[in-house]
GROMACS .gro file of C-alpha atoms in nm:
model
  264
    1MET     CA    1  11.645  11.401  11.999
    2THR     CA    2  11.635  11.264  12.353
    3ALA     CA    3  11.726  10.915  12.467
    4PRO     CA    4  11.449  10.655  12.502
    5THR     CA    5  11.246  10.662  12.825
    6PRO     CA    6  11.010  10.406  12.981
    7GLU     CA    7  10.722  10.611  12.842
    8SER     CA    8  10.881  10.624  12.495
    9PRO     CA    9  11.075  10.299  12.454
   10ALA     CA   10  11.345  10.252  12.195
   11LEU     CA   11  11.235  10.139  11.851
   12LEU     CA   12  11.556   9.934  11.822
   13GLU     CA   13  11.766   9.791  12.101
   14VAL     CA   14  12.090   9.602  12.045
   15ARG     CA   15  12.193   9.408  12.357
   16ASP     CA   16  12.545   9.273  12.407
   17VAL     CA   17  12.567   9.126  12.056
   18CYS     CA   18  12.868   8.907  11.978
   19VAL     CA   19  12.955   8.762  11.638
   20ARG     CA   20  13.247   8.530  11.566
   21PHE     CA   21  13.365   8.391  11.235
   22GLY     CA   22  13.594   8.108  11.337
   23GLY     CA   23  13.863   8.271  11.549
   24ILE     CA   24  13.776   8.623  11.433
   25VAL     CA   25  13.562   8.836  11.665
   26ALA     CA   26  13.356   9.065  11.440
   27LEU     CA   27  13.133   9.208  11.715
   28ASP     CA   28  13.222   9.198  12.083
   29GLY     CA   29  12.941   9.286  12.322
   30VAL     CA   30  12.791   9.572  12.118
   31GLY     CA   31  12.488   9.742  12.267
   32PHE     CA   32  12.294  10.063  12.200
   33GLN     CA   33  11.942  10.197  12.147
   34VAL     CA   34  11.780  10.396  11.868
   35ALA     CA   35  11.481  10.607  11.972
   36ARG     CA   36  11.178  10.656  11.749
   37GLY     CA   37  11.226  10.944  11.510
   38GLN     CA   38  11.606  10.956  11.544
   39ILE     CA   39  11.860  10.966  11.268
   40CYS     CA   40  12.139  10.759  11.419
   41GLY     CA   41  12.483  10.716  11.263
   42LEU     CA   42  12.703  10.409  11.296
   43ILE     CA   43  13.067  10.494  11.228
   44GLY     CA   44  13.409  10.335  11.255
   45PRO     CA   45  13.712  10.238  11.048
   46ASN     CA   46  13.698   9.961  10.787
   47GLY     CA   47  13.658   9.629  10.966
   48ALA     CA   48  13.501   9.786  11.275
   49GLY     CA   49  13.192   9.566  11.246
   50LYS     CA   50  12.936   9.810  11.105
   51THR     CA   51  12.813   9.603  10.811
   52THR     CA   52  12.829   9.288  11.024
   53LEU     CA   53  12.587   9.455  11.265
   54PHE     CA   54  12.359   9.556  10.977
   55ASN     CA   55  12.363   9.194  10.858
   56CYS     CA   56  12.261   9.084  11.208
   57LEU     CA   57  11.973   9.334  11.204
   58SER     CA   58  11.867   9.192  10.866
   59ARG     CA   59  11.904   8.836  11.002
   60LEU     CA   60  12.159   8.755  10.733
   61TYR     CA   61  12.417   8.671  11.003
   62PRO     CA   62  12.353   8.482  11.327
   63TYR     CA   63  12.497   8.611  11.653
   64GLN     CA   64  12.646   8.383  11.916
   65ARG     CA   65  12.547   8.599  12.214
   66GLY     CA   66  12.312   8.882  12.291
   67ASP     CA   67  11.978   8.990  12.152
   68ILE     CA   68  11.822   9.246  11.918
   69LEU     CA   69  11.481   9.390  12.001
   70PHE     CA   70  11.254   9.575  11.758
   71GLU     CA   71  10.958   9.748  11.923
   72GLY     CA   72  11.039   9.544  12.234
   73ARG     CA   73  11.025   9.212  12.048
   74SER     CA   74  11.329   8.989  11.998
   75ILE     CA   75  11.413   8.924  11.633
   76THR     CA   76  11.665   8.650  11.709
   77ALA     CA   77  11.439   8.367  11.592
   78LEU     CA   78  11.295   8.565  11.300
   79PRO     CA   79  11.396   8.451  10.947
   80SER     CA   80  11.550   8.708  10.714
   81HIS     CA   81  11.240   8.717  10.491
   82GLY     CA   82  11.033   8.832  10.791
   83ILE     CA   83  11.233   9.148  10.850
   84ALA     CA   84  11.057   9.366  10.592
   85ALA     CA   85  10.712   9.265  10.718
   86LEU     CA   86  10.825   9.347  11.071
   87GLY     CA   87  10.900   9.704  10.968
   88MET     CA   88  11.266   9.728  10.864
   89GLY     CA   89  11.385   9.842  10.522
   90ARG     CA   90  11.744   9.835  10.402
   91THR     CA   91  11.975   9.958  10.130
   92PHE     CA   92  12.310   9.792  10.062
   93GLN     CA   93  12.670   9.910  10.032
   94ASN     CA   94  12.682   9.745   9.689
   95LEU     CA   95  12.366   9.813   9.492
   96ALA     CA   96  12.140   9.507   9.491
   97MET     CA   97  11.875   9.567   9.226
   98PHE     CA   98  11.728   9.408   8.917
   99LYS     CA   99  11.928   9.600   8.658
  100THR     CA  100  11.721   9.498   8.353
  101MET     CA  101  11.389   9.584   8.519
  102SER     CA  102  11.239   9.930   8.510
  103VAL     CA  103  11.266  10.183   8.791
  104LEU     CA  104  10.896  10.141   8.869
  105ALA     CA  105  10.920   9.762   8.875
  106ASN     CA  106  11.217   9.774   9.114
  107VAL     CA  107  11.031  10.000   9.356
  108MET     CA  108  10.722   9.781   9.334
  109VAL     CA  109  10.933   9.484   9.442
  110GLY     CA  110  10.973   9.663   9.775
  111ALA     CA  111  10.601   9.735   9.793
  112HIS     CA  112  10.524   9.364   9.759
  113ALA     CA  113  10.677   9.309  10.104
  114ARG     CA  114  10.349   9.455  10.234
  115SER     CA  115  10.129   9.247  10.004
  116SER     CA  116   9.862   9.038  10.175
  117ALA     CA  117   9.778   8.825   9.872
  118GLY     CA  118   9.871   8.460   9.889
  119PHE     CA  119  10.044   8.259   9.617
  120LEU     CA  120   9.726   8.096   9.485
  121ALA     CA  121   9.527   8.420   9.476
  122SER     CA  122   9.812   8.591   9.291
  123ALA     CA  123   9.846   8.305   9.042
  124LEU     CA  124   9.474   8.319   8.964
  125ARG     CA  125   9.476   8.700   8.941
  126LEU     CA  126   9.166   8.727   9.159
  127PRO     CA  127   8.994   9.069   9.170
  128ARG     CA  128   9.132   9.153   9.515
  129VAL     CA  129   9.482   9.077   9.387
  130ARG     CA  130   9.436   9.315   9.094
  131ALA     CA  131   9.306   9.582   9.332
  132GLU     CA  132   9.603   9.539   9.562
  133GLU     CA  133   9.845   9.547   9.268
  134GLN     CA  134   9.697   9.883   9.169
  135ARG     CA  135   9.736  10.010   9.525
  136LEU     CA  136  10.101   9.902   9.532
  137ARG     CA  137  10.161  10.069   9.196
  138GLU     CA  138  10.011  10.394   9.320
  139ARG     CA  139  10.226  10.375   9.633
  140ALA     CA  140  10.536  10.319   9.418
  141LEU     CA  141  10.449  10.616   9.195
  142GLU     CA  142  10.412  10.840   9.502
  143ILE     CA  143  10.763  10.739   9.608
  144LEU     CA  144  10.901  10.807   9.259
  145ASP     CA  145  10.752  11.158   9.279
  146GLN     CA  146  10.911  11.217   9.619
  147LEU     CA  147  11.252  11.098   9.497
  148ASP     CA  148  11.224  11.286   9.166
  149LEU     CA  149  11.231  10.961   8.968
  150ARG     CA  150  10.900  10.979   8.780
  151ALA     CA  151  11.072  11.092   8.458
  152VAL     CA  152  11.277  10.769   8.447
  153GLN     CA  153  11.011  10.528   8.575
  154SER     CA  154  11.018  10.318   8.257
  155ARG     CA  155  11.396  10.310   8.216
  156PRO     CA  156  11.596   9.997   8.305
  157VAL     CA  157  11.779  10.068   8.629
  158GLY     CA  158  12.112   9.951   8.485
  159ASP     CA  159  12.104  10.230   8.225
  160LEU     CA  160  12.091  10.509   8.486
  161PRO     CA  161  12.376  10.702   8.655
  162PHE     CA  162  12.500  10.562   8.985
  163ALA     CA  163  12.349  10.839   9.199
  164VAL     CA  164  12.008  10.781   9.041
  165GLN     CA  165  12.037  10.406   9.097
  166LYS     CA  166  12.099  10.475   9.465
  167ARG     CA  167  11.776  10.675   9.482
  168VAL     CA  168  11.592  10.385   9.319
  169GLU     CA  169  11.726  10.148   9.584
  170LEU     CA  170  11.615  10.393   9.853
  171GLY     CA  171  11.271  10.405   9.689
  172ARG     CA  172  11.247  10.027   9.697
  173ALA     CA  173  11.323  10.028  10.070
  174LEU     CA  174  11.063  10.300  10.132
  175ALA     CA  175  10.798  10.111   9.935
  176ALA     CA  176  10.790   9.847  10.210
  177GLU     CA  177  10.666  10.123  10.446
  178PRO     CA  178  10.938  10.066  10.706
  179LYS     CA  179  10.939  10.201  11.058
  180LEU     CA  180  11.320  10.171  11.062
  181LEU     CA  181  11.533  10.243  10.755
  182LEU     CA  182  11.883  10.093  10.747
  183LEU     CA  183  12.112  10.282  10.508
  184ASP     CA  184  12.448  10.117  10.432
  185GLU     CA  185  12.690  10.386  10.307
  186PRO     CA  186  12.429  10.591  10.120
  187ALA     CA  187  12.685  10.862  10.033
  188ALA     CA  188  12.937  10.630   9.863
  189GLY     CA  189  13.020  10.753   9.513
  190LEU     CA  190  12.826  11.080   9.541
  191ASN     CA  191  12.966  11.426   9.465
  192HIS     CA  192  12.931  11.733   9.689
  193GLU     CA  193  12.602  11.848   9.538
  194GLU     CA  194  12.456  11.498   9.553
  195LEU     CA  195  12.559  11.472   9.920
  196ALA     CA  196  12.360  11.786  10.004
  197ASP     CA  197  12.058  11.643   9.821
  198LEU     CA  198  12.096  11.315  10.011
  199ALA     CA  199  12.103  11.486  10.351
  200ARG     CA  200  11.792  11.686  10.263
  201LEU     CA  201  11.617  11.373  10.140
  202ILE     CA  202  11.694  11.168  10.453
  203ARG     CA  203  11.563  11.446  10.678
  204GLU     CA  204  11.252  11.476  10.464
  205ILE     CA  205  11.189  11.100  10.485
  206ARG     CA  206  11.223  11.110  10.864
  207ASP     CA  207  11.000  11.414  10.906
  208ARG     CA  208  10.732  11.338  10.647
  209HIS     CA  209  10.691  10.966  10.712
  210ALA     CA  210  10.800  10.939  11.078
  211ILE     CA  211  11.065  10.686  10.977
  212THR     CA  212  11.357  10.622  11.210
  213VAL     CA  213  11.695  10.601  11.032
  214LEU     CA  214  12.012  10.409  11.119
  215LEU     CA  215  12.294  10.465  10.874
  216VAL     CA  216  12.646  10.336  10.827
  217GLU     CA  217  12.858  10.606  10.669
  218HIS     CA  218  13.223  10.706  10.622
  219HIS     CA  219  13.152  11.062  10.507
  220MET     CA  220  13.202  11.246  10.835
  221ALA     CA  221  13.062  11.583  10.723
  222LEU     CA  222  12.735  11.413  10.631
  223VAL     CA  223  12.719  11.216  10.956
  224MET     CA  224  12.798  11.513  11.179
  225GLY     CA  225  12.553  11.741  11.002
  226LEU     CA  226  12.268  11.492  10.973
  227CYS     CA  227  12.258  11.261  11.274
  228ASP     CA  228  12.092  11.322  11.610
  229ARG     CA  229  12.306  11.054  11.773
  230ILE     CA  230  12.614  10.854  11.673
  231VAL     CA  231  12.753  10.517  11.777
  232ALA     CA  232  13.123  10.455  11.709
  233LEU     CA  233  13.273  10.106  11.670
  234ASN     CA  234  13.632   9.989  11.648
  235PHE     CA  235  13.756   9.630  11.622
  236GLY     CA  236  13.400   9.507  11.687
  237ARG     CA  237  13.352   9.703  12.009
  238LYS     CA  238  13.153  10.015  12.087
  239ILE     CA  239  13.402  10.284  12.184
  240ALA     CA  240  13.168  10.584  12.209
  241GLU     CA  241  12.807  10.694  12.183
  242GLY     CA  242  12.659  11.042  12.195
  243THR     CA  243  12.568  11.355  12.007
  244PRO     CA  244  12.776  11.465  11.706
  245ALA     CA  245  12.957  11.720  11.922
  246GLU     CA  246  13.039  11.457  12.185
  247ILE     CA  247  13.162  11.208  11.926
  248GLN     CA  248  13.363  11.470  11.737
  249ASN     CA  249  13.561  11.545  12.051
  250HIS     CA  250  13.584  11.194  12.195
  251PRO     CA  251  13.952  11.094  12.224
  252ASP     CA  252  13.893  10.726  12.143
  253VAL     CA  253  13.702  10.817  11.826
  254ILE     CA  254  13.967  11.068  11.722
  255ALA     CA  255  14.238  10.805  11.772
  256ALA     CA  256  14.047  10.527  11.598
  257TYR     CA  257  13.881  10.699  11.309
  258LEU     CA  258  13.844  11.071  11.272
  259GLY     CA  259  14.202  11.183  11.320
  260ALA     CA  260  14.262  11.539  11.216
  261GLU     CA  261  13.910  11.561  11.063
  262ALA     CA  262  13.770  11.586  11.413
  263HIS     CA  263  13.910  11.938  11.442
  264ALA     CA  264  13.826  12.053  11.091
   0.00000   0.00000   0.00000
């Protein structure tokens, strides 16, 4: 996947973003671009600033300097509830779902981010609201089929194995029809077979739906085998950016994070 060009601008551009919590510098002048159609990895040791950056992209954290552009538009003044409508979907490091609700209901929550019905129309259950609810349900069922979740659609999410719950959360993010999918440690807690399934699924999502992916991940084999481009952070700063091969052999990355794994 090539770098963005003037003819094909970046979908996401992070410009010189700085975040401070009191005297702690969490992000220090971080900048990079993610081209449309890329699978981009964000790596670094614990405390490097990866989740802080994701929280800035989701507008959960403010930044004291810099800017973030999505499709060329600054999101700095955008409230967090406007992110999904803009075209970003996200999963979380710690699962954030409605555990007593069914799988289908959880995925439909994501679909409602694209709902055009207002509060009053929804409260009155007007015909157009019922029609849209049916459309959102059908969209959710399509996603359950893609993620092999149809058999458990009526089960409460909290009753399902962890790996299945992670697929449900992914389905909820996809239901919002994102242009950019933010995955926060999607491989955490998965076994070797589940990791292979995850890699296949992420590629399929990118290829079938033309969704760009930015993921934070510690599992280096997954990152190196899946991503087109990788950005490495350490102590809140970008220390490297490039292809998996370039990152794998970058001395600053080896020193900061990969260690002996870089040569495995």
